[in-house]
mmCIF file of C-alpha atoms in Angstrom:
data_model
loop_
_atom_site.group_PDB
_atom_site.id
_atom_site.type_symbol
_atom_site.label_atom_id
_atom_site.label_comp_id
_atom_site.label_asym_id
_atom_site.label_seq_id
_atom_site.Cartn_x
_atom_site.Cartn_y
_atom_site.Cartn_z
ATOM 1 C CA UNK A 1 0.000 0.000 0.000
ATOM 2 C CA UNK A 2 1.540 3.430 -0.715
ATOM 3 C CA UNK A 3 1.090 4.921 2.214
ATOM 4 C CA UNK A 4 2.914 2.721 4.058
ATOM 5 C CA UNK A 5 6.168 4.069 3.077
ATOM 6 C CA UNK A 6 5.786 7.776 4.810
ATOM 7 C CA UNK A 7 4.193 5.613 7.925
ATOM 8 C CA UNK A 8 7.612 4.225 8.690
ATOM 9 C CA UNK A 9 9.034 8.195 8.361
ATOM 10 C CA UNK A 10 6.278 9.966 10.371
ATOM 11 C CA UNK A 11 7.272 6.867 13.311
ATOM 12 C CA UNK A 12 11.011 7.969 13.624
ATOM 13 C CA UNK A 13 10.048 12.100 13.549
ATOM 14 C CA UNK A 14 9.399 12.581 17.033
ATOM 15 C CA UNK A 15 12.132 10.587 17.951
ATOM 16 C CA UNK A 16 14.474 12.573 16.013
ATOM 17 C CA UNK A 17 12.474 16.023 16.769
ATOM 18 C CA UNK A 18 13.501 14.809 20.514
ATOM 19 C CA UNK A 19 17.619 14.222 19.706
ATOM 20 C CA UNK A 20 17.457 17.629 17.726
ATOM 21 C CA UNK A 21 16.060 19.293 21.150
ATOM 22 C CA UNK A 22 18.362 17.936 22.864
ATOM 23 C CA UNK A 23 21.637 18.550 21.506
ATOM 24 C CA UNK A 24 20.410 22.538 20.297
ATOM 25 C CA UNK A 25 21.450 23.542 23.962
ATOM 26 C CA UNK A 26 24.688 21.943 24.250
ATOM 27 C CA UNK A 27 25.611 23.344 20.846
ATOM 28 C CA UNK A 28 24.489 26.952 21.656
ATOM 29 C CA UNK A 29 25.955 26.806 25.595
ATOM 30 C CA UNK A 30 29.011 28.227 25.906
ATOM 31 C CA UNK A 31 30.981 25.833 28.393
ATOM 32 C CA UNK A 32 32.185 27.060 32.212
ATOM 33 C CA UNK A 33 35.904 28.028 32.126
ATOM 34 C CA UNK A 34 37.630 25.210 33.944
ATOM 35 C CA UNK A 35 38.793 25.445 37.393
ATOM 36 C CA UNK A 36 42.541 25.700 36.879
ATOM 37 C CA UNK A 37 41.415 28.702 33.479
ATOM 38 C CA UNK A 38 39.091 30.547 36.758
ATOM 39 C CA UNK A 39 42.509 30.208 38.805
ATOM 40 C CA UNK A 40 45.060 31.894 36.697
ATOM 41 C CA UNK A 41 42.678 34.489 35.250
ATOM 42 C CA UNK A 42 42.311 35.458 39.029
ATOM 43 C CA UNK A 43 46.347 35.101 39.575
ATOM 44 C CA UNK A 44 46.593 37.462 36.293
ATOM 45 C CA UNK A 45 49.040 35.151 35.062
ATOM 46 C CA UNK A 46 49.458 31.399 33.668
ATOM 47 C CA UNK A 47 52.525 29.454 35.564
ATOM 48 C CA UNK A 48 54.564 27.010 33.300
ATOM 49 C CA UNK A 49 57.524 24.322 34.540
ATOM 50 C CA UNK A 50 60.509 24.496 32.711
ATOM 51 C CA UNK A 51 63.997 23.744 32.626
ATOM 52 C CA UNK A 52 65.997 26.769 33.254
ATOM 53 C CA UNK A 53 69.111 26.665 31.157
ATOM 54 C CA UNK A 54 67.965 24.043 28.125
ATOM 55 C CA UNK A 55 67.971 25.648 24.320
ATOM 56 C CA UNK A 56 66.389 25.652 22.107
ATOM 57 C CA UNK A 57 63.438 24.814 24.553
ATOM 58 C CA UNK A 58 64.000 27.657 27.645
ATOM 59 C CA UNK A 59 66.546 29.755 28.190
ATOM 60 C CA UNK A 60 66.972 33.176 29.187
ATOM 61 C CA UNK A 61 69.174 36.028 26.951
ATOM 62 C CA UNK A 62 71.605 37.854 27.790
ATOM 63 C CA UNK A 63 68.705 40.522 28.658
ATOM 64 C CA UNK A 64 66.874 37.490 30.852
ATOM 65 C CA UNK A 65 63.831 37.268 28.255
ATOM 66 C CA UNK A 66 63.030 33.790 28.405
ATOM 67 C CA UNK A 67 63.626 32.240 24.954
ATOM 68 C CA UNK A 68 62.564 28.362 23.475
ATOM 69 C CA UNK A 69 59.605 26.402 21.951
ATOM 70 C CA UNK A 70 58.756 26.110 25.547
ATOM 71 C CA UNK A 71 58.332 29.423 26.285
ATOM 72 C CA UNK A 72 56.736 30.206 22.322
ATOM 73 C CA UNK A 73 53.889 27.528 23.652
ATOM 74 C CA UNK A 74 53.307 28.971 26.965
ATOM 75 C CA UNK A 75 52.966 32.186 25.571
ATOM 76 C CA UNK A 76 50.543 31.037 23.286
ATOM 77 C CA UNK A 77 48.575 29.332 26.049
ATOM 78 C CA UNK A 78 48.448 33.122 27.746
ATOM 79 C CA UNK A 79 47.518 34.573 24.980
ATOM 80 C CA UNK A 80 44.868 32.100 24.662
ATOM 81 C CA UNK A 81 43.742 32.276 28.005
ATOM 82 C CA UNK A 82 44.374 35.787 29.622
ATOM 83 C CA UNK A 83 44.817 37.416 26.234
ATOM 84 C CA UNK A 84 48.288 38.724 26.531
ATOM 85 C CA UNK A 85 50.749 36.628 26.303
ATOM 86 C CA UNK A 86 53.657 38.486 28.323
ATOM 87 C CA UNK A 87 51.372 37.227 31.188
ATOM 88 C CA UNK A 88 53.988 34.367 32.080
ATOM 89 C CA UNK A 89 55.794 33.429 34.832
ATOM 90 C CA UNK A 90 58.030 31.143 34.231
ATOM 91 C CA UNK A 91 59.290 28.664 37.095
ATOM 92 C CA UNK A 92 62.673 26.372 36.375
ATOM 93 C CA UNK A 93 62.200 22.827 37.132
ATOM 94 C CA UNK A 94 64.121 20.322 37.247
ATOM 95 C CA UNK A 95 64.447 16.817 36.541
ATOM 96 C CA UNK A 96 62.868 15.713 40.075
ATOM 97 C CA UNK A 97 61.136 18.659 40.968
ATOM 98 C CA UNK A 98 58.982 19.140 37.767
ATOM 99 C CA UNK A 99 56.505 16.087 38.290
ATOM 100 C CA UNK A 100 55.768 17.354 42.047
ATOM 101 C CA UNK A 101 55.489 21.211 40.526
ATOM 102 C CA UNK A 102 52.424 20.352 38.427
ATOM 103 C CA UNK A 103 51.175 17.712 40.610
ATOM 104 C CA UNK A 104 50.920 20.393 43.568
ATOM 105 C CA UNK A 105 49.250 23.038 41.453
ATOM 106 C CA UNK A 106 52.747 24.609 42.120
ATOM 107 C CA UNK A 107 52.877 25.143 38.128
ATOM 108 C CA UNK A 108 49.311 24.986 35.591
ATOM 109 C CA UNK A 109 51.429 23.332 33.342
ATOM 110 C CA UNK A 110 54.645 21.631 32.723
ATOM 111 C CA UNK A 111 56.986 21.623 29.467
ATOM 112 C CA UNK A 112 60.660 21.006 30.418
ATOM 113 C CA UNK A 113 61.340 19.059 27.201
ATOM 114 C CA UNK A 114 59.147 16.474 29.266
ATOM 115 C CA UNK A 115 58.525 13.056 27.324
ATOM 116 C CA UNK A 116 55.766 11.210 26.949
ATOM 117 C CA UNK A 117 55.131 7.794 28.631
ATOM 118 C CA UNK A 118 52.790 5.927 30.004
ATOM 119 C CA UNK A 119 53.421 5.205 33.981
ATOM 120 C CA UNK A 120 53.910 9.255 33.727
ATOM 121 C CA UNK A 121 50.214 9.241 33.196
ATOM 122 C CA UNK A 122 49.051 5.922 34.805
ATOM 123 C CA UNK A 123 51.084 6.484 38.132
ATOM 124 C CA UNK A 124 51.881 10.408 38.827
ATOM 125 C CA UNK A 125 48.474 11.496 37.928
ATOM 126 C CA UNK A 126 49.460 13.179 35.078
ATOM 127 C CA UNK A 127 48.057 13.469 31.212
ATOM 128 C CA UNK A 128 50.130 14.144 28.169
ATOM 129 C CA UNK A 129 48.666 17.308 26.258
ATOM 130 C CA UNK A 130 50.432 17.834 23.509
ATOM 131 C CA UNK A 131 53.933 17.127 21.175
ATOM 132 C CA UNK A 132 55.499 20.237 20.712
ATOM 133 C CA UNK A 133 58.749 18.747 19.298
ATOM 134 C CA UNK A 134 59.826 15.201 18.453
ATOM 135 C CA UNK A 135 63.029 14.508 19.600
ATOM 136 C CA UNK A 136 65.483 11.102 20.710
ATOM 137 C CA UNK A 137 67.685 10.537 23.099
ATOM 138 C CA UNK A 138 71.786 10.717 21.661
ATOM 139 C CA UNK A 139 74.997 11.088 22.918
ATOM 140 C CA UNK A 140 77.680 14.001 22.897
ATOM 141 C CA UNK A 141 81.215 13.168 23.756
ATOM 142 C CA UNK A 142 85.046 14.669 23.574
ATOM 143 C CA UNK A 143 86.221 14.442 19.654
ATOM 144 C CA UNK A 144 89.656 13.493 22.072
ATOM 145 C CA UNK A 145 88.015 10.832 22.995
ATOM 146 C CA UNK A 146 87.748 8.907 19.668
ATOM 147 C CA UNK A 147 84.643 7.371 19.882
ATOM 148 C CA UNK A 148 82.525 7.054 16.950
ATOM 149 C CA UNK A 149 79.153 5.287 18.108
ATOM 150 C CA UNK A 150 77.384 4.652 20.793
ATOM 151 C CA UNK A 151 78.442 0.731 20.807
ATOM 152 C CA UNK A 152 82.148 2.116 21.435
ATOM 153 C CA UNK A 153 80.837 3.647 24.689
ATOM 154 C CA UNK A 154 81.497 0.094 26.353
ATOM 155 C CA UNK A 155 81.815 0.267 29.843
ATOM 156 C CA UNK A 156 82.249 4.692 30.092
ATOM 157 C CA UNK A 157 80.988 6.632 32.054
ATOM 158 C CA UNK A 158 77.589 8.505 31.585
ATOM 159 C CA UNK A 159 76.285 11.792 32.933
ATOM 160 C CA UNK A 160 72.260 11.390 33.287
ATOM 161 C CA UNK A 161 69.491 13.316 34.955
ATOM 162 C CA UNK A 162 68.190 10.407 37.475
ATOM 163 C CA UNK A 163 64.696 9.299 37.696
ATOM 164 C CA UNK A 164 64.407 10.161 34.010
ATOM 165 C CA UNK A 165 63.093 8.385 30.709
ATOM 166 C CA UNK A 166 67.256 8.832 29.553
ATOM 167 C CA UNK A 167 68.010 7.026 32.440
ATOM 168 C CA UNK A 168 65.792 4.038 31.914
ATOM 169 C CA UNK A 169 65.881 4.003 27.988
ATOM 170 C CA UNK A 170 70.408 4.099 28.743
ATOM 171 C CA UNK A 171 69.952 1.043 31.021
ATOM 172 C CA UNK A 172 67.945 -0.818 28.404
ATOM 173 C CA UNK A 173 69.904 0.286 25.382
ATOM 174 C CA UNK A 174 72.975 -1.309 27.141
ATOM 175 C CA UNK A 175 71.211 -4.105 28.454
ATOM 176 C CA UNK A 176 69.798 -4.831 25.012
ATOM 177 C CA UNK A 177 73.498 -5.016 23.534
ATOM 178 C CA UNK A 178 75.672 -6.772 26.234
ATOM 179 C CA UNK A 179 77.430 -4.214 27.033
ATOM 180 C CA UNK A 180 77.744 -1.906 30.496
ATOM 181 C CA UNK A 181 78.054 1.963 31.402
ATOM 182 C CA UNK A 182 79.133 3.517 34.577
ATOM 183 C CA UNK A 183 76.109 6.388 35.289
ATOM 184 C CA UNK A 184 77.265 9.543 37.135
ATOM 185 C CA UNK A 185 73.779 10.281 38.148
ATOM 186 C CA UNK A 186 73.164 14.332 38.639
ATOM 187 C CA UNK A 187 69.786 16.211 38.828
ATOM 188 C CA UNK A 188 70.527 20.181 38.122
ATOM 189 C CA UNK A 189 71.227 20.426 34.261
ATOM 190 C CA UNK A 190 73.853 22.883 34.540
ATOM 191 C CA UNK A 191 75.980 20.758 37.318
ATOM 192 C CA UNK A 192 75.644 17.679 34.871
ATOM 193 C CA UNK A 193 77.374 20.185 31.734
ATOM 194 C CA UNK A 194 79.624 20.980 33.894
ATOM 195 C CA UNK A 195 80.743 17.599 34.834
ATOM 196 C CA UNK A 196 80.851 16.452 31.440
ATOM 197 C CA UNK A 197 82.973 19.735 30.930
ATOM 198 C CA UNK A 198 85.283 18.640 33.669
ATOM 199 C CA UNK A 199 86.012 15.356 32.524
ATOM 200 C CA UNK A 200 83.834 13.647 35.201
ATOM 201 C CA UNK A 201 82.005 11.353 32.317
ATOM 202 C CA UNK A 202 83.207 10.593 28.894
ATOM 203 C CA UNK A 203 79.381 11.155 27.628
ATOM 204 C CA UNK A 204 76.596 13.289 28.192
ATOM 205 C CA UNK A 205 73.087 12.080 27.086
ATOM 206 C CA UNK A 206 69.688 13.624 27.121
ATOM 207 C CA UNK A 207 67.273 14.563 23.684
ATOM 208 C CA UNK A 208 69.408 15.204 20.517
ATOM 209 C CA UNK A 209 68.520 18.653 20.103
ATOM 210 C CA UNK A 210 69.759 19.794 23.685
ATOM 211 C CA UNK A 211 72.851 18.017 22.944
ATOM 212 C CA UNK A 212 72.812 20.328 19.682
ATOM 213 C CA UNK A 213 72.028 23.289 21.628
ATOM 214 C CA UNK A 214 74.737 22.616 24.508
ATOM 215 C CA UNK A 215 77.596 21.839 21.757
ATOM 216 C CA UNK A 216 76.990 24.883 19.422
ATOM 217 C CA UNK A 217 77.251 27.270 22.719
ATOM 218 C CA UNK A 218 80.839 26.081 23.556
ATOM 219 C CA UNK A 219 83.756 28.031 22.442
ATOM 220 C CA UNK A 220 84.962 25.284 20.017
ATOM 221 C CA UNK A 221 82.331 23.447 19.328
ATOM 222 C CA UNK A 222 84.613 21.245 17.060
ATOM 223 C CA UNK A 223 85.944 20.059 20.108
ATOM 224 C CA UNK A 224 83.053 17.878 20.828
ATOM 225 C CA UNK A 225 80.889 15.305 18.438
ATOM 226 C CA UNK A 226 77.586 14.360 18.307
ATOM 227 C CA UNK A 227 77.024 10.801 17.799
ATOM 228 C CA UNK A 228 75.320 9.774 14.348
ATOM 229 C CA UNK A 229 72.967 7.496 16.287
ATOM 230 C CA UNK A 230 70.036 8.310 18.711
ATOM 231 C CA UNK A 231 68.779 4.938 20.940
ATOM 232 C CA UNK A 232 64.958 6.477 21.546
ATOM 233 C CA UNK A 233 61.803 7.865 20.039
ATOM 234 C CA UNK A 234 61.140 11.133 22.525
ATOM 235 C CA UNK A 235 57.240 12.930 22.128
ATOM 236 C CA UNK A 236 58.046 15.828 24.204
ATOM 237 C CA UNK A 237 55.635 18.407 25.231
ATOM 238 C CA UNK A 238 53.113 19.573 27.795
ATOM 239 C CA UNK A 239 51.895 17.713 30.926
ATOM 240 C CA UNK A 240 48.742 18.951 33.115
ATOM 241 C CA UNK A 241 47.449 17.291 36.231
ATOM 242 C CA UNK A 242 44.351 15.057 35.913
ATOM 243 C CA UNK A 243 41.362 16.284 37.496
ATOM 244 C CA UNK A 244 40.422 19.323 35.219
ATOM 245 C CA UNK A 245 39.268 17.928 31.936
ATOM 246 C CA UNK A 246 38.555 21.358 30.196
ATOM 247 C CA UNK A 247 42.237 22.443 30.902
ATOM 248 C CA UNK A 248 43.603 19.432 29.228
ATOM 249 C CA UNK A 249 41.268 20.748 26.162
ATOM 250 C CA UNK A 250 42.555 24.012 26.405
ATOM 251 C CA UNK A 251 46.140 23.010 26.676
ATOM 252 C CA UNK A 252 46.070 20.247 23.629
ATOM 253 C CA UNK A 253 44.077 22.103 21.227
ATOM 254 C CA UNK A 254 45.957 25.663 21.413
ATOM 255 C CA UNK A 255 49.492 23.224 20.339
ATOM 256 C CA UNK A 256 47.041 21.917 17.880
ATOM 257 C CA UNK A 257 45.845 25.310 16.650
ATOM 258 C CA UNK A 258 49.947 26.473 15.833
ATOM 259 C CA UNK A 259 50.139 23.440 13.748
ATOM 260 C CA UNK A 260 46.861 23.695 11.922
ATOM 261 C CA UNK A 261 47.669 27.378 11.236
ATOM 262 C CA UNK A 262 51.009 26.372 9.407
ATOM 263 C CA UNK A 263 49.262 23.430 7.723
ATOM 264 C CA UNK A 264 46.290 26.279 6.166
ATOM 265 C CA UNK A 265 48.544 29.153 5.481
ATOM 266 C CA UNK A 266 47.671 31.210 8.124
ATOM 267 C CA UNK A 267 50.738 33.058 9.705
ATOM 268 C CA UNK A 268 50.979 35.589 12.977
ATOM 269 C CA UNK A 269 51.369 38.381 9.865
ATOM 270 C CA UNK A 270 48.030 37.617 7.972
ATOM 271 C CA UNK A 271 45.395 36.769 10.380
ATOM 272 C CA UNK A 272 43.051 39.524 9.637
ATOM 273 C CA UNK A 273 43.586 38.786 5.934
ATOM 274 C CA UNK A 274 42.491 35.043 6.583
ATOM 275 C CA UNK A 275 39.758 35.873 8.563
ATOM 276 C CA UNK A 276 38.037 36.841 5.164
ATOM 277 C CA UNK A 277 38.798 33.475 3.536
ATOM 278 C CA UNK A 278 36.120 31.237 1.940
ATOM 279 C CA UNK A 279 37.586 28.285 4.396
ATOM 280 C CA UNK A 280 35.612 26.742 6.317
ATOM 281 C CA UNK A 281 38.619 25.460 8.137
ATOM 282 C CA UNK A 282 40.155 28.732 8.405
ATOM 283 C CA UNK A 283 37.386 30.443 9.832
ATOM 284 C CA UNK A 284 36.387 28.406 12.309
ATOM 285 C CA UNK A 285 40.481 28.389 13.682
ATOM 286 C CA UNK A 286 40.287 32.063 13.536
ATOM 287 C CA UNK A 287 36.629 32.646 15.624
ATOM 288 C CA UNK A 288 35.012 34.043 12.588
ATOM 289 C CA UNK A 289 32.150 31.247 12.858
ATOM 290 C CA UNK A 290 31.767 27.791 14.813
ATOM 291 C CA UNK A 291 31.884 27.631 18.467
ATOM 292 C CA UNK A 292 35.275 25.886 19.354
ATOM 293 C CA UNK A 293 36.709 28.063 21.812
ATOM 294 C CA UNK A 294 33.194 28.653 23.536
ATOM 295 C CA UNK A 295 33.241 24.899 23.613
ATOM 296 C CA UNK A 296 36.365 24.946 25.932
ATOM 297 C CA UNK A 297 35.312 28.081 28.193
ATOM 298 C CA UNK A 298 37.255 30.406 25.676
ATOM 299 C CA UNK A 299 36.043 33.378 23.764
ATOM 300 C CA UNK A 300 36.114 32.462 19.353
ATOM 301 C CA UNK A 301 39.196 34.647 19.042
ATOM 302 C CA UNK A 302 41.528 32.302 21.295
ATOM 303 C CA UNK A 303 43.340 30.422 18.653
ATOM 304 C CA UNK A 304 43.827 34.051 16.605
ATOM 305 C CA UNK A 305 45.651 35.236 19.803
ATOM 306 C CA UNK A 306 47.590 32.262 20.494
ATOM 307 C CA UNK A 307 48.824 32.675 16.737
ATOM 308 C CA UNK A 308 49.498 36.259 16.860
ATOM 309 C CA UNK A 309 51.585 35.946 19.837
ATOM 310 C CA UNK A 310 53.609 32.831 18.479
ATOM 311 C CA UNK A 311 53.000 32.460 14.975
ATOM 312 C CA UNK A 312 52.337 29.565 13.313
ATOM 313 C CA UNK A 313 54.719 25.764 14.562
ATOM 314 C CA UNK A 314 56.628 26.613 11.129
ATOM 315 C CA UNK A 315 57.713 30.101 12.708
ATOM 316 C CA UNK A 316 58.279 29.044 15.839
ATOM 317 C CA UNK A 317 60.325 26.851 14.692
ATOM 318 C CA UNK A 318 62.420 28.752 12.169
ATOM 319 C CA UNK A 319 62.429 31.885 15.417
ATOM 320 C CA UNK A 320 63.275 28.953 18.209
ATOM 321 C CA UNK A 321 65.271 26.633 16.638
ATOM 322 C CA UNK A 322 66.489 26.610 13.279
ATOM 323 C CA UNK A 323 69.217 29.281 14.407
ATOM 324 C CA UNK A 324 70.881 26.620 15.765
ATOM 325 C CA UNK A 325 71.109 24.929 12.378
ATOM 326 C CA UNK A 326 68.723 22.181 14.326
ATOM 327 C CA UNK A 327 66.701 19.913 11.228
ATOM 328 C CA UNK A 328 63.409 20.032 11.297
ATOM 329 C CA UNK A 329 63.564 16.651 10.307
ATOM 330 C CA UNK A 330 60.602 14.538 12.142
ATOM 331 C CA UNK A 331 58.940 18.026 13.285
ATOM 332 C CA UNK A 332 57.512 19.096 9.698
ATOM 333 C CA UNK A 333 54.351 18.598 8.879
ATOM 334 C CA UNK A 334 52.879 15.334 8.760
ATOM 335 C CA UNK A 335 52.264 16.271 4.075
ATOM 336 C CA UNK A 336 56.094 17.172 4.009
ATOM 337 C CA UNK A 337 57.057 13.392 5.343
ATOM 338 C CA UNK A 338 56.899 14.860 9.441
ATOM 339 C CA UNK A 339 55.040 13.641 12.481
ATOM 340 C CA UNK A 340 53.432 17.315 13.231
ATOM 341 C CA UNK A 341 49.721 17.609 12.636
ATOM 342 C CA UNK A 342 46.382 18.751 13.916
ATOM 343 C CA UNK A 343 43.020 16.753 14.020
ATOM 344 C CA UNK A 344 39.902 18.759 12.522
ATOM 345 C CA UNK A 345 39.169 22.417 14.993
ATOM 346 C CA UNK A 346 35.710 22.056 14.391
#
C-alpha cells in the first residue's frame, strides 16, 4: 500500500524532533571556564615548569627574556587564556622537581622538554597534552676521545638526569646489547654540563637537540661530536594534572591550533587577511564562525591570539630553533614526510 512508506518516516520524527532538542542547547551553551582557566585568570598570570638553562626549549638572553619552543607555547597558552601573552611566569624545574610542581598546582602546566610515557600518566596522575617537538635521546662526547658510536661507549661513564626516561631508555639500550656503562647520576642540568665539561664522564646524554644546543654554545664546538645514532623515540611536550578535563582541552588544542595554522597558510602576519577566507577550516580556527573556543570556556578569538603571539609551529620553529642549524627533520608537517599535525578544529 503506498502509504505505508511515509508511515515508517512519520514513526522515527518525534524521535528525532527529541535528539534535535536535545543537543540545540549543548551546541548553543558556551561551556564554564575550567577550574585551573578561573585560577590563573584570578592570579593574572598562567605558571609554566621548565627547565631553566635548556635551548632551544627555555633559556633566558643575555637581557633574561626567556627564549625556546617552551616558552613560544606557553605564551601562546596566555595569549589564549588571559589574552596577553607576556602574562607568564616562568618557574625552572628540574628533573625531580617538575613532576611534584604540576602535581601540587605549584605550576598549571609543565613543558621542560618532558617526554611522553605511560606510567607518567598511569602512576603520577598526570596526562600528556600535547607534542610540541619530536626529539630522541643521543649522545655528545670529547672528539679526544675517539669514539665514533654509541656501541664504542662500552663500559664509560655517563652523565644522566636520574629518575628520568634517559636514564631508563640508557639502562635498556645497554642491556639490550651486552654491554655496560658507569652512570654519574646528577639532577641540576647545569651541574651535569659541567661535569661532562670537567672530565667527570666521557658522555653526556639527554634529547638530541639539547645536545645540539649545549655543543653549538661552547667556544669550540669542534671540540666535541655528536654521535650519528640516537637509541629512543622522545614525544616531548606539555603535561597537566588530571582532574580538570577542560584544561587538558585548552592546553592540547591551542598546540594543535599552531600546527593547523602552518598546515592552512595562516601566519601571525596575515590573520586579519584570513579571517576573510572562503575556508571553512580557516574560519572556524580564527573565531570568525563555529563555536570551538566557547566549547572549551574560551572566547572564538583564542586560537587568533595564540597565533598572533607565536606564529604559526613553522615560525616558531624557524624563530626557536632553526638558528641553531637544528633539522626540522621529524617536526615538519605530517604532508612534508613529518610527524606534526592537527586533528579537525571544528
Amino acid at each position: 500500500m503506498p502509504a505505508s512508506r511515509p508511515l515508517g518516516l512519520w514513526r522515527l520524527l518525534p524521535g528525532l524532533a527529541l535528539a534535535a532538542a536535545l543537543l540545540a542547547p549543548v551546541m548553543a551553551e558556551a561551556a564554564e571556564p575550567s577550574p585551573t582557566v578561573q585560577a590563573i585568570r584570578a592570579r593574572g598570570r598562567l605558571v609554566c615548569g621548565m627547565q631553566g638553562d635548556n635551548p632551544p626549549f627555555s633559556v633566558p638572553d643575555g637581557q633574561g627574556v626567556w627564549r625556546g619552543i617552551d616558552v613560544t607555547s606557553c605564551r601562546a597558552l596566555a595569549a589564549a587564556v588571559l589574552g596577553d601573552p607576556d602574562k607568564v611566569t616562568i618557574r625552572p624545574v628540574t628533573g625531580l622537581t617538575r613532576f611534584p610542581s604540576v602535581q601540587s598546582g605549584e605550576v598549571d602546566v609543565l613543558f621542560g622538554s618532558t617526554t611522553w610515557v605511560t606510567t607518567r600518566e598511569t602512576a603520577l596522575g598526570l596526562s600528556f597534552a600535547s607534542t610540541n617537538y619530536y626529539s630522541g635521546q643521543g649522545f655528545l662526547v670529547r672528539t679526544s676521545l675517539g669514539v665514533q658510536h654509541v656501541k664504542d661507549l662500552n663500559g664509560a661513564s655517563i652523565c644522566v638526569p636520574p629518575g628520568s626516561t634517559t636514564e631508563l631508555v640508557l639502562q635498556d639500550w645497554f642491556r639490550q646489547h651486552d654491554g655496560t656503562f658507569q652512570p654519574v647520576i646528577i639532577d641540576d642540568p647545569n651541574q651535569i654540563q659541567a661535569a661532562f665539561l670537567s672530565g667527570r664522564c666521557d658522555a653526556y646524554t639527554r634529547d638530541l637537540t639539547g645536545l645540539a644546543g649545549f655543543r653549538a654554545r661552547q667556544t669550540n664546538p669542534s671540540e666535541f661530536l655528536l654521535l650519528p645514532e640516537f637509541i629512543s623515540m622522545e614525544p616531548l611536550g606539555a603535561f597537566v594534572r588530571k582532574g580538570d578535563n577542560a584544561w587538558f582541552d585548552v592546553v592540547r588544542w591551542t598546540g594543535y591550533a599552531l600546527v593547523a595554522a602552518e598546515q592552512m597558510g595562516v601566519t601571525g602576519h596575515n590573520i586579519e587577511e584570513q579571517k576573510r577566507s572562503p575556508s571553512p577550516d580557516v574560519r572556524r580556527l580564527l573565531g570568525v564562525e563555529g563555536e570551538v573556543g566557547p566549547s572549551m570556556g574560551l572566547d572564538r578569538e583564542w586560537a587568533a591570539r595564540a597565533i598572533r603571539a607565536a606564529g604559526n609551529y613553522g615560525e616558531a620553529w624557524d624563530r626557536d630553533i632553526k638558528p641553531m642549524g637544528i633539522e626540522r627533520g621529524l617536526n615538519r608537517l605530517w604532508n612534508e614526510g613529518g610527524l606534526q599535525f592537527s586533528p579537525p578544529l571544528r
